[in-house]
mmCIF file of C-alpha atoms in Angstrom:
data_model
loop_
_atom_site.group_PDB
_atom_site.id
_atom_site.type_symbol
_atom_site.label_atom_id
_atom_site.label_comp_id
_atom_site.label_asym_id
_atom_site.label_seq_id
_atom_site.Cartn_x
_atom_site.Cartn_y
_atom_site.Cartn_z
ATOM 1 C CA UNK A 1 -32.459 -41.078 -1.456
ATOM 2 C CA UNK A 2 -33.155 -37.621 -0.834
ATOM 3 C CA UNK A 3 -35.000 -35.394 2.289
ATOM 4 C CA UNK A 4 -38.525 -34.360 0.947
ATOM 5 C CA UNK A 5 -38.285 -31.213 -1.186
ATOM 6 C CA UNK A 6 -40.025 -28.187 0.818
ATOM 7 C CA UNK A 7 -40.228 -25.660 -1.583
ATOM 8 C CA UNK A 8 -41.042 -25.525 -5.291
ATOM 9 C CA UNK A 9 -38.671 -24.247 -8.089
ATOM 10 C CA UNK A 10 -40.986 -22.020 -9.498
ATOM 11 C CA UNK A 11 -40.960 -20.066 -6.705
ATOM 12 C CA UNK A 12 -37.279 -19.995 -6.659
ATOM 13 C CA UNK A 13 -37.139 -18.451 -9.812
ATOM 14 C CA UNK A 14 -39.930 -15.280 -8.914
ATOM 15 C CA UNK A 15 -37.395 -15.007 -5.828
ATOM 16 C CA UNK A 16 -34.158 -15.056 -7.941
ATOM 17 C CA UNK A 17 -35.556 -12.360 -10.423
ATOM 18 C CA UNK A 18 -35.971 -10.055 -7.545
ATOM 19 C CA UNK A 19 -32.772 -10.588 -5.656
ATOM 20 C CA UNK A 20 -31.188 -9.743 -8.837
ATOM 21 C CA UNK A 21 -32.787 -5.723 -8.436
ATOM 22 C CA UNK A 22 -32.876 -4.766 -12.218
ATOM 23 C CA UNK A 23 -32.288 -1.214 -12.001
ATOM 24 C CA UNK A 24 -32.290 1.741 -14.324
ATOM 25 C CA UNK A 25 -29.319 2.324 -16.841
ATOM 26 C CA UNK A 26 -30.131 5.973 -16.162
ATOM 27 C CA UNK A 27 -28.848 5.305 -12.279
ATOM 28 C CA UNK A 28 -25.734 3.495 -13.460
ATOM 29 C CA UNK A 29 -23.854 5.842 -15.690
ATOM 30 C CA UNK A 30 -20.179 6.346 -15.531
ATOM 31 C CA UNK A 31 -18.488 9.801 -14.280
ATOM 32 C CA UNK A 32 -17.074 11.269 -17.373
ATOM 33 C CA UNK A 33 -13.652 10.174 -16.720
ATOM 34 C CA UNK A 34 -13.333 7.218 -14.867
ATOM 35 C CA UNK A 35 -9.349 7.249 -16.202
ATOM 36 C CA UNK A 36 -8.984 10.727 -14.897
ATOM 37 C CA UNK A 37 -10.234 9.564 -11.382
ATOM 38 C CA UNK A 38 -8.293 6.425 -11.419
ATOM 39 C CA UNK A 39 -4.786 8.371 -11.749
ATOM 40 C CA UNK A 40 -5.974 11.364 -9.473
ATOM 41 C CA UNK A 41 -6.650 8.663 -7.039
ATOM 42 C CA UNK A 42 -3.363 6.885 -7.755
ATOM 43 C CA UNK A 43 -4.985 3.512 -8.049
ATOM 44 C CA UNK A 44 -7.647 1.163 -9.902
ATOM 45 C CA UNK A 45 -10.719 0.118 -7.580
ATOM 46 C CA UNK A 46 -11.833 -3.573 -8.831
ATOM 47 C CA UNK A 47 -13.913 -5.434 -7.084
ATOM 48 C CA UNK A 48 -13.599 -8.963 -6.652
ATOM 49 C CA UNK A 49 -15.405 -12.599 -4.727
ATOM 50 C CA UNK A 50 -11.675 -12.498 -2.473
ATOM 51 C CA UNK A 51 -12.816 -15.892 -1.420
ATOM 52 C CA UNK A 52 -12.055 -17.961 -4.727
ATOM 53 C CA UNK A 53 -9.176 -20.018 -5.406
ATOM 54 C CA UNK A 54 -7.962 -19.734 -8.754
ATOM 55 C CA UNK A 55 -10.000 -16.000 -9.373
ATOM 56 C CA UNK A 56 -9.194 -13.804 -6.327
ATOM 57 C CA UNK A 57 -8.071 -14.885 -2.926
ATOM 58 C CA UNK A 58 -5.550 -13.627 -0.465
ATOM 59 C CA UNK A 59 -1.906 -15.669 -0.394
ATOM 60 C CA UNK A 60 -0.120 -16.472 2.779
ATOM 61 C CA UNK A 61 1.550 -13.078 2.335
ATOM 62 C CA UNK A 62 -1.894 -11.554 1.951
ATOM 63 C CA UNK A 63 -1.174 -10.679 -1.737
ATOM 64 C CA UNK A 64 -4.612 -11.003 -3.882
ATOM 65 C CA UNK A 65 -3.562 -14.485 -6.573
ATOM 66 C CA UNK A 66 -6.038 -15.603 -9.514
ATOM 67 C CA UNK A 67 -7.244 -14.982 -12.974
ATOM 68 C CA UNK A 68 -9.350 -12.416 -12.172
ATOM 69 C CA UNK A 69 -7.101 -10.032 -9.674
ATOM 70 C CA UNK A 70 -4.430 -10.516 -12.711
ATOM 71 C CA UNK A 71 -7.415 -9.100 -15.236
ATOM 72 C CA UNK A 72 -7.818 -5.959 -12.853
ATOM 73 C CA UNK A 73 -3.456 -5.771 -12.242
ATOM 74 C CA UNK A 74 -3.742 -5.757 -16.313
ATOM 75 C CA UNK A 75 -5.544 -2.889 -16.411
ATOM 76 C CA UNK A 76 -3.810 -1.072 -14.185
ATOM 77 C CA UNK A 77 -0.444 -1.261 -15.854
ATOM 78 C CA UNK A 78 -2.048 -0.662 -19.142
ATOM 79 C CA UNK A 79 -3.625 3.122 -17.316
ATOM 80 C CA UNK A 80 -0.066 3.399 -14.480
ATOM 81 C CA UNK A 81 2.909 1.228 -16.076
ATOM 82 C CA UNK A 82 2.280 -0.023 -12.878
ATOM 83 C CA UNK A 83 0.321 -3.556 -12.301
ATOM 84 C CA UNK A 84 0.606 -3.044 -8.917
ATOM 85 C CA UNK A 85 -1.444 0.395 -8.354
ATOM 86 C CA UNK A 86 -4.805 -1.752 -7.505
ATOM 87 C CA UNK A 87 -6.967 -1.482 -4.638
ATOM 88 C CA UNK A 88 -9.053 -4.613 -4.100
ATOM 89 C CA UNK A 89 -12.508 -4.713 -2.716
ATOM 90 C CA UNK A 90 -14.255 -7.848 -1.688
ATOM 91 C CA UNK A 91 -17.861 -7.801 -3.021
ATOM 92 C CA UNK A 92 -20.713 -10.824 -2.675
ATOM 93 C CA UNK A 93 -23.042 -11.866 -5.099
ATOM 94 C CA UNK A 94 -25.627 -9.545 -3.652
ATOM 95 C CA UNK A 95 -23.795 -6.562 -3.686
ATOM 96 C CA UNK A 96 -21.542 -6.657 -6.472
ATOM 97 C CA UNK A 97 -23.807 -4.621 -9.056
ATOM 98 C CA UNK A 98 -24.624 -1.735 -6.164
ATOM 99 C CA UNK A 99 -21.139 -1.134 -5.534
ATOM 100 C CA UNK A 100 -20.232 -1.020 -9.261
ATOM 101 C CA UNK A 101 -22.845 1.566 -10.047
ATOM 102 C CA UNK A 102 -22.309 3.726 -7.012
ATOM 103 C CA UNK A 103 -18.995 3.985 -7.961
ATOM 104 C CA UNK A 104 -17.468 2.191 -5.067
ATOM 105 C CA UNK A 105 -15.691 0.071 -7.497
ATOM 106 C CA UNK A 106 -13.939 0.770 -10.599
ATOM 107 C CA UNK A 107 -14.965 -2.231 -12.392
ATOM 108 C CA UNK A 108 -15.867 -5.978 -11.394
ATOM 109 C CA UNK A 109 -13.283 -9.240 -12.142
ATOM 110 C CA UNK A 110 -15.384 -11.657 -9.642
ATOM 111 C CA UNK A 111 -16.946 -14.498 -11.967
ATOM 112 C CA UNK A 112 -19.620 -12.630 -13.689
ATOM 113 C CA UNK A 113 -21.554 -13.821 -16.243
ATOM 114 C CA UNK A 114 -22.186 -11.594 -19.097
ATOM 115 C CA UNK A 115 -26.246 -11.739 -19.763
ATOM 116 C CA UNK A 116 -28.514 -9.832 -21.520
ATOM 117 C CA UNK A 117 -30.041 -8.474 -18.597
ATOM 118 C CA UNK A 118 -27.092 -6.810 -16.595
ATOM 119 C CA UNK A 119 -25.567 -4.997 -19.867
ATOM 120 C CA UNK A 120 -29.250 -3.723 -20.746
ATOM 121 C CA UNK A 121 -31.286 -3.280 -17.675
ATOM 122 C CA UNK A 122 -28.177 -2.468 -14.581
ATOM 123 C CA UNK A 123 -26.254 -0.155 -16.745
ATOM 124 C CA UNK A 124 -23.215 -1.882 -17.609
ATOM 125 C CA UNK A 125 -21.134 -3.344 -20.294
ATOM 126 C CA UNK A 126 -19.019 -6.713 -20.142
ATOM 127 C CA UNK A 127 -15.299 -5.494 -21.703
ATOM 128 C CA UNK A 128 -13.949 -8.993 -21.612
ATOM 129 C CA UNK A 129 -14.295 -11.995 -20.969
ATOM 130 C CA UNK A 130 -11.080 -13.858 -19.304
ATOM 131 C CA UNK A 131 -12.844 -17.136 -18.563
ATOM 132 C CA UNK A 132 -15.898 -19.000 -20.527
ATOM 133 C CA UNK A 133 -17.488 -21.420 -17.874
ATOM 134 C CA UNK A 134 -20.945 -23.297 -17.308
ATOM 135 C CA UNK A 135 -22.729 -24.344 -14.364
ATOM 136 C CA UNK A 136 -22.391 -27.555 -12.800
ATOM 137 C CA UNK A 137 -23.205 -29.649 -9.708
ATOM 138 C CA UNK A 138 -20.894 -31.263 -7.284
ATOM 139 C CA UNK A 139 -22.059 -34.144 -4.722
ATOM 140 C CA UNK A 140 -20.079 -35.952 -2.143
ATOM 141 C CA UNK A 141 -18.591 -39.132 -3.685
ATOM 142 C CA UNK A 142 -20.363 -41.134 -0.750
ATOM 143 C CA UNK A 143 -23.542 -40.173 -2.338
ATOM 144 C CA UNK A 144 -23.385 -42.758 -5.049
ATOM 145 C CA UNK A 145 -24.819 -40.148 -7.497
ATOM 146 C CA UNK A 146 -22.761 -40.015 -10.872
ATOM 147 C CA UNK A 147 -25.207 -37.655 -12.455
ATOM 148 C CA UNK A 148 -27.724 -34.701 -12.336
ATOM 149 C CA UNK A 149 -30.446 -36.305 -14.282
ATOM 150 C CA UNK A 150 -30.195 -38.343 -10.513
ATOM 151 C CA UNK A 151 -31.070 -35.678 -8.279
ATOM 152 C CA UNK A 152 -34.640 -35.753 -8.144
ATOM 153 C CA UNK A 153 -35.838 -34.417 -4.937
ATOM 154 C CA UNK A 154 -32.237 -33.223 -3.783
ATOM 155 C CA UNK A 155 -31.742 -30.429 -1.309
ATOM 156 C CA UNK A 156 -29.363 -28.019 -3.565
ATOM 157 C CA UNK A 157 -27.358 -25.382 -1.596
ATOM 158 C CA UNK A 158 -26.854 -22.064 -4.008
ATOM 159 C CA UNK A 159 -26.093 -18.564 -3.986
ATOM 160 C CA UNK A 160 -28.857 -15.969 -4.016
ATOM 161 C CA UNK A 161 -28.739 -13.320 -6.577
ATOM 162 C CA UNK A 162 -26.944 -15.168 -9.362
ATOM 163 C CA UNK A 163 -27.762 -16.405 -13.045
ATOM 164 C CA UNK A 164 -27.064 -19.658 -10.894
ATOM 165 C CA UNK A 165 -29.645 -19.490 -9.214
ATOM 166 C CA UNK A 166 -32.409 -19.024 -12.260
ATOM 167 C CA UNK A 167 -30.481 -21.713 -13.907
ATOM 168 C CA UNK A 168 -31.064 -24.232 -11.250
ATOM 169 C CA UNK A 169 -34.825 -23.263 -11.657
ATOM 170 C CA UNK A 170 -35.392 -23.756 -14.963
ATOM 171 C CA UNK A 171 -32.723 -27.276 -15.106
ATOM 172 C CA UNK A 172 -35.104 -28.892 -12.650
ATOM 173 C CA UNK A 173 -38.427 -27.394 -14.534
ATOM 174 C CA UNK A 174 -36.974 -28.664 -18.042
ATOM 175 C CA UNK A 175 -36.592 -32.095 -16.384
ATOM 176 C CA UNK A 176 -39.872 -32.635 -14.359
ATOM 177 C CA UNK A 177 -37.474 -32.897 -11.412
ATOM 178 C CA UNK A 178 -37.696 -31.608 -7.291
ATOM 179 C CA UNK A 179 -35.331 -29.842 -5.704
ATOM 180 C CA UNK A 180 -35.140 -28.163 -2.388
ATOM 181 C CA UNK A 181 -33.138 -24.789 -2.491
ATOM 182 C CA UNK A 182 -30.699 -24.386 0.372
ATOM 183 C CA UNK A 183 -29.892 -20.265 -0.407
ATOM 184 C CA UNK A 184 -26.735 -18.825 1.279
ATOM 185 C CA UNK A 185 -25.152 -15.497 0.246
ATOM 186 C CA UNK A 186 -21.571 -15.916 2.028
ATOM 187 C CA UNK A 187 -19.194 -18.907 -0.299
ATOM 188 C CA UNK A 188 -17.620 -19.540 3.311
ATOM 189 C CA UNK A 189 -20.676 -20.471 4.867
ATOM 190 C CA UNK A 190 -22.454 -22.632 1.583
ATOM 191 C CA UNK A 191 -19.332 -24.866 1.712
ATOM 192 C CA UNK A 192 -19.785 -25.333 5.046
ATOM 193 C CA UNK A 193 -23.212 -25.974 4.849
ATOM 194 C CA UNK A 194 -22.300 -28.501 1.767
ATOM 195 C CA UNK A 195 -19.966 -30.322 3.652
ATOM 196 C CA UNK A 196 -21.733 -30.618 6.868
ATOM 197 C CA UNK A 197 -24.571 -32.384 4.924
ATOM 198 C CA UNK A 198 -27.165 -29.546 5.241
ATOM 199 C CA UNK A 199 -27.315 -30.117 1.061
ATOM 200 C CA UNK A 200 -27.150 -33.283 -0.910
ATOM 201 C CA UNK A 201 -25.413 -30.931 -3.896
ATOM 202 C CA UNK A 202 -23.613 -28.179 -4.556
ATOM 203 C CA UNK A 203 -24.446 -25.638 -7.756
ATOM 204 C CA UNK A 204 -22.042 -22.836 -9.062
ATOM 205 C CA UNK A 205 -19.664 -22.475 -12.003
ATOM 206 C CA UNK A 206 -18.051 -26.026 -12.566
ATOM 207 C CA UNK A 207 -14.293 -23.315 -12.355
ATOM 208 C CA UNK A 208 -15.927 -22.074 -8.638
ATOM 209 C CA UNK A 209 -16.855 -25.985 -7.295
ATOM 210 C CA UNK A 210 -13.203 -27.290 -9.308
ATOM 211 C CA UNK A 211 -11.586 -24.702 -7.190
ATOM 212 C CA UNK A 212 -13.351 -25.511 -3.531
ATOM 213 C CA UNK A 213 -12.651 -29.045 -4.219
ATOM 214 C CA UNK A 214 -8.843 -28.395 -4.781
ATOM 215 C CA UNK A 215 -8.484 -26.368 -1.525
ATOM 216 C CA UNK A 216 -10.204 -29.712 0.847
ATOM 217 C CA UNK A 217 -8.100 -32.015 2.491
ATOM 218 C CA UNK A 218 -9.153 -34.905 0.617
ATOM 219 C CA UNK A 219 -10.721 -33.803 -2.929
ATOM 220 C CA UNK A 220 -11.234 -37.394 -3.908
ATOM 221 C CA UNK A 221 -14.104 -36.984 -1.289
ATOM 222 C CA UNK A 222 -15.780 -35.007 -4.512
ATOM 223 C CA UNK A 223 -17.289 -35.525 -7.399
ATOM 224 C CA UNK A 224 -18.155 -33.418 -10.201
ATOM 225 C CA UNK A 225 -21.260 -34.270 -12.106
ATOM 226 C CA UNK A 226 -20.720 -34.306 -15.791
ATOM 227 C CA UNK A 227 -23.542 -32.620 -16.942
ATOM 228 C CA UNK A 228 -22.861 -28.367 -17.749
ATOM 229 C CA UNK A 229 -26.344 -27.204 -17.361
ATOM 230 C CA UNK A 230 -25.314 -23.349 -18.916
ATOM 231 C CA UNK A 231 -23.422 -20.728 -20.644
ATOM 232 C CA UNK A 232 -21.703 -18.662 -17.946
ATOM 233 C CA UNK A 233 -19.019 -16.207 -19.967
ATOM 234 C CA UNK A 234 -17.164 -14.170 -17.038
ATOM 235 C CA UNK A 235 -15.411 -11.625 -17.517
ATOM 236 C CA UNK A 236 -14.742 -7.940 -16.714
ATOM 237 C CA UNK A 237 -17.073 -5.379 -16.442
ATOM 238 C CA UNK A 238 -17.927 -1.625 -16.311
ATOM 239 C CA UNK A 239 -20.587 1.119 -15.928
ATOM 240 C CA UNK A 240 -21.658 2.325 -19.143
ATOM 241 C CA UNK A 241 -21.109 5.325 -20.275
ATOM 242 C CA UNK A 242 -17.080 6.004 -20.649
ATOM 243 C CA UNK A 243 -16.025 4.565 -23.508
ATOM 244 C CA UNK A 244 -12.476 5.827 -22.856
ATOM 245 C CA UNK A 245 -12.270 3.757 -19.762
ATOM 246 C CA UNK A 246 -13.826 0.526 -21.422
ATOM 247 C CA UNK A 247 -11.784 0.247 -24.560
ATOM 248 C CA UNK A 248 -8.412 0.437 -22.059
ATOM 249 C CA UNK A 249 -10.450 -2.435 -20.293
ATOM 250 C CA UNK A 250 -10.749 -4.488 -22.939
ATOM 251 C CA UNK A 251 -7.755 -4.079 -24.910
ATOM 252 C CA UNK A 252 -6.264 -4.845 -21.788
ATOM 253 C CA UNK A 253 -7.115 -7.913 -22.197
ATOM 254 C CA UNK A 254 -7.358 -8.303 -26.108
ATOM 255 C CA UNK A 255 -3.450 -7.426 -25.706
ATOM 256 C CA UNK A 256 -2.677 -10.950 -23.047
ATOM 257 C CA UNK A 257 -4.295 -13.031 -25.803
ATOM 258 C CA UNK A 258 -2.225 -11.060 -28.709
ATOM 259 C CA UNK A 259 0.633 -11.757 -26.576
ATOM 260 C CA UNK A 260 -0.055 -15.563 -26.639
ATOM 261 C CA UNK A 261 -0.523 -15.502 -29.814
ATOM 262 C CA UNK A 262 2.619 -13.955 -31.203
ATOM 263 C CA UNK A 263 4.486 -16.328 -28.353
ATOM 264 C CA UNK A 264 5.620 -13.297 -26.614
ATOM 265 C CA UNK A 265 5.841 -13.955 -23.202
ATOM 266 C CA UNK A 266 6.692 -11.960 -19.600
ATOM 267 C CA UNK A 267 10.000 -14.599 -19.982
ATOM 268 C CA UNK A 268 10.749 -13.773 -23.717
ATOM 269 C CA UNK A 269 9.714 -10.809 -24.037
ATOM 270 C CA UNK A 270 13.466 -8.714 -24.272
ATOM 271 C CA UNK A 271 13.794 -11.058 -27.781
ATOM 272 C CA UNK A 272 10.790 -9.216 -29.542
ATOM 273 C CA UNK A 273 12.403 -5.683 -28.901
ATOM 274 C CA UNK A 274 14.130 -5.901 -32.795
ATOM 275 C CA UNK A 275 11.764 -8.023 -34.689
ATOM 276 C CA UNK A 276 10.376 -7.262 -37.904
ATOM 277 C CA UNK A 277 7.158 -8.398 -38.438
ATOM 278 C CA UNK A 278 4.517 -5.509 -38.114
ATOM 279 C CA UNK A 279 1.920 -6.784 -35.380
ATOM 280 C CA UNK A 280 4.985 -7.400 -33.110
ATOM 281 C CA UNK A 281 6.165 -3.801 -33.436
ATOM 282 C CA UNK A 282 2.581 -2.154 -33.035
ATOM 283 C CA UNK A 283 2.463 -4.447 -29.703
ATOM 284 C CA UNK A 284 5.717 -3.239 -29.016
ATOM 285 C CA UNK A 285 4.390 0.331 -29.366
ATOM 286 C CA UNK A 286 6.996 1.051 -32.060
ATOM 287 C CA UNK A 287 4.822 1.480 -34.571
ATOM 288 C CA UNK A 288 0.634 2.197 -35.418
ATOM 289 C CA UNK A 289 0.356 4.946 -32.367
ATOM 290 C CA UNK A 290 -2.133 2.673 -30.806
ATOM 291 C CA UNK A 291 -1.504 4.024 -26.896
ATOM 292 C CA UNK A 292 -1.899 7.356 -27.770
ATOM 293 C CA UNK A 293 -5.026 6.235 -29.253
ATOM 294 C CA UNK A 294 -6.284 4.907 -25.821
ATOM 295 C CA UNK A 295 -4.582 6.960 -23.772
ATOM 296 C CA UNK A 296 -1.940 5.624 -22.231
ATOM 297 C CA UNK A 297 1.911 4.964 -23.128
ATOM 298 C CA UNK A 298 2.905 3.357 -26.375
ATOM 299 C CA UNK A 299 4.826 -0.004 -24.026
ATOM 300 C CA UNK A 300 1.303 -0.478 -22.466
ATOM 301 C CA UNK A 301 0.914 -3.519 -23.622
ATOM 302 C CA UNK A 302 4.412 -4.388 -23.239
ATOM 303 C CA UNK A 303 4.052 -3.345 -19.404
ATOM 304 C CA UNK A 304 1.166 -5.706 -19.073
ATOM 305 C CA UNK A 305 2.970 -9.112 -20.350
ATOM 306 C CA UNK A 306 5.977 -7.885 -18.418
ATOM 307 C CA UNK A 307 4.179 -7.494 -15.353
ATOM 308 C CA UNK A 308 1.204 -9.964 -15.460
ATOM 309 C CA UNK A 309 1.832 -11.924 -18.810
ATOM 310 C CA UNK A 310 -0.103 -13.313 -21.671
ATOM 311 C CA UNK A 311 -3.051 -15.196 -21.545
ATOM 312 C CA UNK A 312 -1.978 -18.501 -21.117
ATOM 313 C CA UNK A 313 0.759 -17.638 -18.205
ATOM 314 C CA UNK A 314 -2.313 -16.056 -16.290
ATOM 315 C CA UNK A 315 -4.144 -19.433 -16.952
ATOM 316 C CA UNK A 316 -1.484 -21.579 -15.920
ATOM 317 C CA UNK A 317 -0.437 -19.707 -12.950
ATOM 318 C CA UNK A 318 -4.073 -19.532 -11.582
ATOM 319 C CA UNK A 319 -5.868 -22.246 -13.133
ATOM 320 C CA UNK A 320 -3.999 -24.973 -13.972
ATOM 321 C CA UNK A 321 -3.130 -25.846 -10.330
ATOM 322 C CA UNK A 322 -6.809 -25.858 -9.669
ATOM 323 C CA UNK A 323 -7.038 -29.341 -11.871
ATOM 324 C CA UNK A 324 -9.062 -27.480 -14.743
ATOM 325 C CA UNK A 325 -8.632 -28.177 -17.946
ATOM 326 C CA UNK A 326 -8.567 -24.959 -20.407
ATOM 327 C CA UNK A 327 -10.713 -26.529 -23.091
ATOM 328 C CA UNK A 328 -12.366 -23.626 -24.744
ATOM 329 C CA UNK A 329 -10.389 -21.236 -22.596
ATOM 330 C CA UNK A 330 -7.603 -22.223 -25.646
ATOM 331 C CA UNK A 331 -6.736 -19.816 -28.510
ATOM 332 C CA UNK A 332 -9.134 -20.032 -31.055
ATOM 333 C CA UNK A 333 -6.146 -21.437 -33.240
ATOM 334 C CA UNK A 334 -6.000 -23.897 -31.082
ATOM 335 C CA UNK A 335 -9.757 -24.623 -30.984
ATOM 336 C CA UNK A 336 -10.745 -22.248 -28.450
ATOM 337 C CA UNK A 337 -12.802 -19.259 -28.107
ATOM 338 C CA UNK A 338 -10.249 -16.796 -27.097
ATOM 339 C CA UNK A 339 -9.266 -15.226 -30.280
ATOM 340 C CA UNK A 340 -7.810 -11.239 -30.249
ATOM 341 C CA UNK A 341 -9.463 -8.918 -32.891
ATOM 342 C CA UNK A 342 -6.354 -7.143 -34.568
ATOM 343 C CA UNK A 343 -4.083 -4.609 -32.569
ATOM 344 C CA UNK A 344 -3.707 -1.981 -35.720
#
């Protein structure tokens, strides 16, 4: 069924572990106030893919749509009162962490799975994470393939430089299976190389292949394999180091899932302004002094439902459309993993 694999995994995986540059945490400390040089600078820095539908990609008006520009617009009106002060940079996969921890970037939102590696070895910390995913594998429906267990001796086109990458490795290993990597760095050019037939499969984040499938002409063309081969929690993340900066990072987010939570919502939110019950009124900022304690004004959580919205209108603004289901992207009341540790 397949071309003649021409390389083996295991070599893929030596290759992989080097792409991904482990450096020093010494060489990727934080300046002392990354808040300070935020507002001196007038706007956040977060670097994103740009090229993702659903996470971070341009509208027809040019305007930067998905779940993860609306993490970094979060964090901006939590520091500003201002979602808008944000200054997007388009990173790859290969130079994502060197731009983080030369300070090009404030902080990443471009589908970045927390590991143990990146927080302990690269100097950084994971503040939140605003979408838990897995890796999957997508094949043209022509193929007659309905699972990965079937791809023995598949060419596989994947991005160097990514936990993908090692997981596609050790999947194939695990199985006694061949494979035949097909590495590209640029998204543009892997689906392109996917759907010109250069690869029998596709691997990324099942959100990342849901999201190219939605933007084709005829997604029925492709399938999704059922099988999740990993744990891929992305979220945002920061150089370590400035505390100050993190906590408004993750709170940031801590306060869209509070916000779904209590129901309030960027539609509702005028009807909360008088209510009694305690949590509302320290998310309100009219009680508990919880800006001051991170710096920033008491409505900053208010300003970030008013301006972005809770959790669940990020996810079904950006998401939804894609065809994805939330799943354990729910509340954890709801059976989901996203669950708020208290705002007091």
């Amino acid at each position: 069924m397949f071309r003649t694999a021409l390389a083996a995994a295991g070599g893929l995986a030596v290759a992989a572990a080097t792409a991904l540059g482990l450096a020093s945490p010494a060489a990727a400390q934080a300046s002392a106030d990354t808040v300070g040089a935020i507002r001196a600078r007038g706007a956040l820095i977060c670097g994103v893919t740009g090229t993702t539908a659903g996470f971070s990609l341009p509208d027809s008006q040019g305007v930067m749509r998905g779940i993860d520009a609306d993490t970094c617009r979060a964090v901006a009106a939590a520091i500003f009162g201002d979602a808008s002060k944000v200054r997007f940079v388009n990173t790859t996969s290969q130079n994502r962490f060197t731009a983080l921890q030369s300070g090009e970037v404030d902080m990443l939102a471009r589908n970045t799975t927390w590991t143990l590696s990146r927080e302990a070895s690269l100097g950084f910390e994971f503040a939140s994470i605003n979408f838990y995913d897995g890796q999957g594998f997508m094949v043209k429906t022509s193929l007659n393939v309905t699972s990965a267990k079937a791809l023995d001796g598949a060419t596989i086109c994947v991005q160097p430089g990514t936990t993908t990458e090692l997981n596609l490795a050790d999947y194939f290993r695990t199985n006694r299976m061949r494979f035949t990597p097909v590495v590209i760095e640029s998204v543009e050019e892997i689906r392109t190389a996917f759907n010109s037939g250069r690869c029998d499969a596709y691997t990324n984040d099942a959100s990342s292949l849901a999201a190219f499938r939605a933007t084709q002409a005829n997604p029925a063309e492709y399938l999704l394999l059922p099988e999740i081969i990993s744990k891929e929690p992305l979220g945002a993340v920061v150089r370590k180091g400035d505390w100050k900066f993190f906590d408004i990072v993750r709170w940031a987010h801590f306060a869209q899932v509070t916000a779904e939570e209590l129901g309030i919502t960027s539609q509702n939110l005028a009807s909360f302004a008088d209510s009694p019950n305690p949590d509302v009124q320290r998310f309100m900022g009219k009680s508990g002094d919880l800006g001051r304690m991170l710096g920033v004004q008491a409505d900053w959580a208010v300003q970030i439902v008013r301006q972005v919205g809770n959790f669940g209108e990020v996810w079904e603004r950006n998401i939804t459309p894609l065809g994805v289901q939330r799943g354990i992207n729910r509340l954890w009341t709801q059976g989901g993993l996203q669950y708020a540790p208290p705002m007091r």
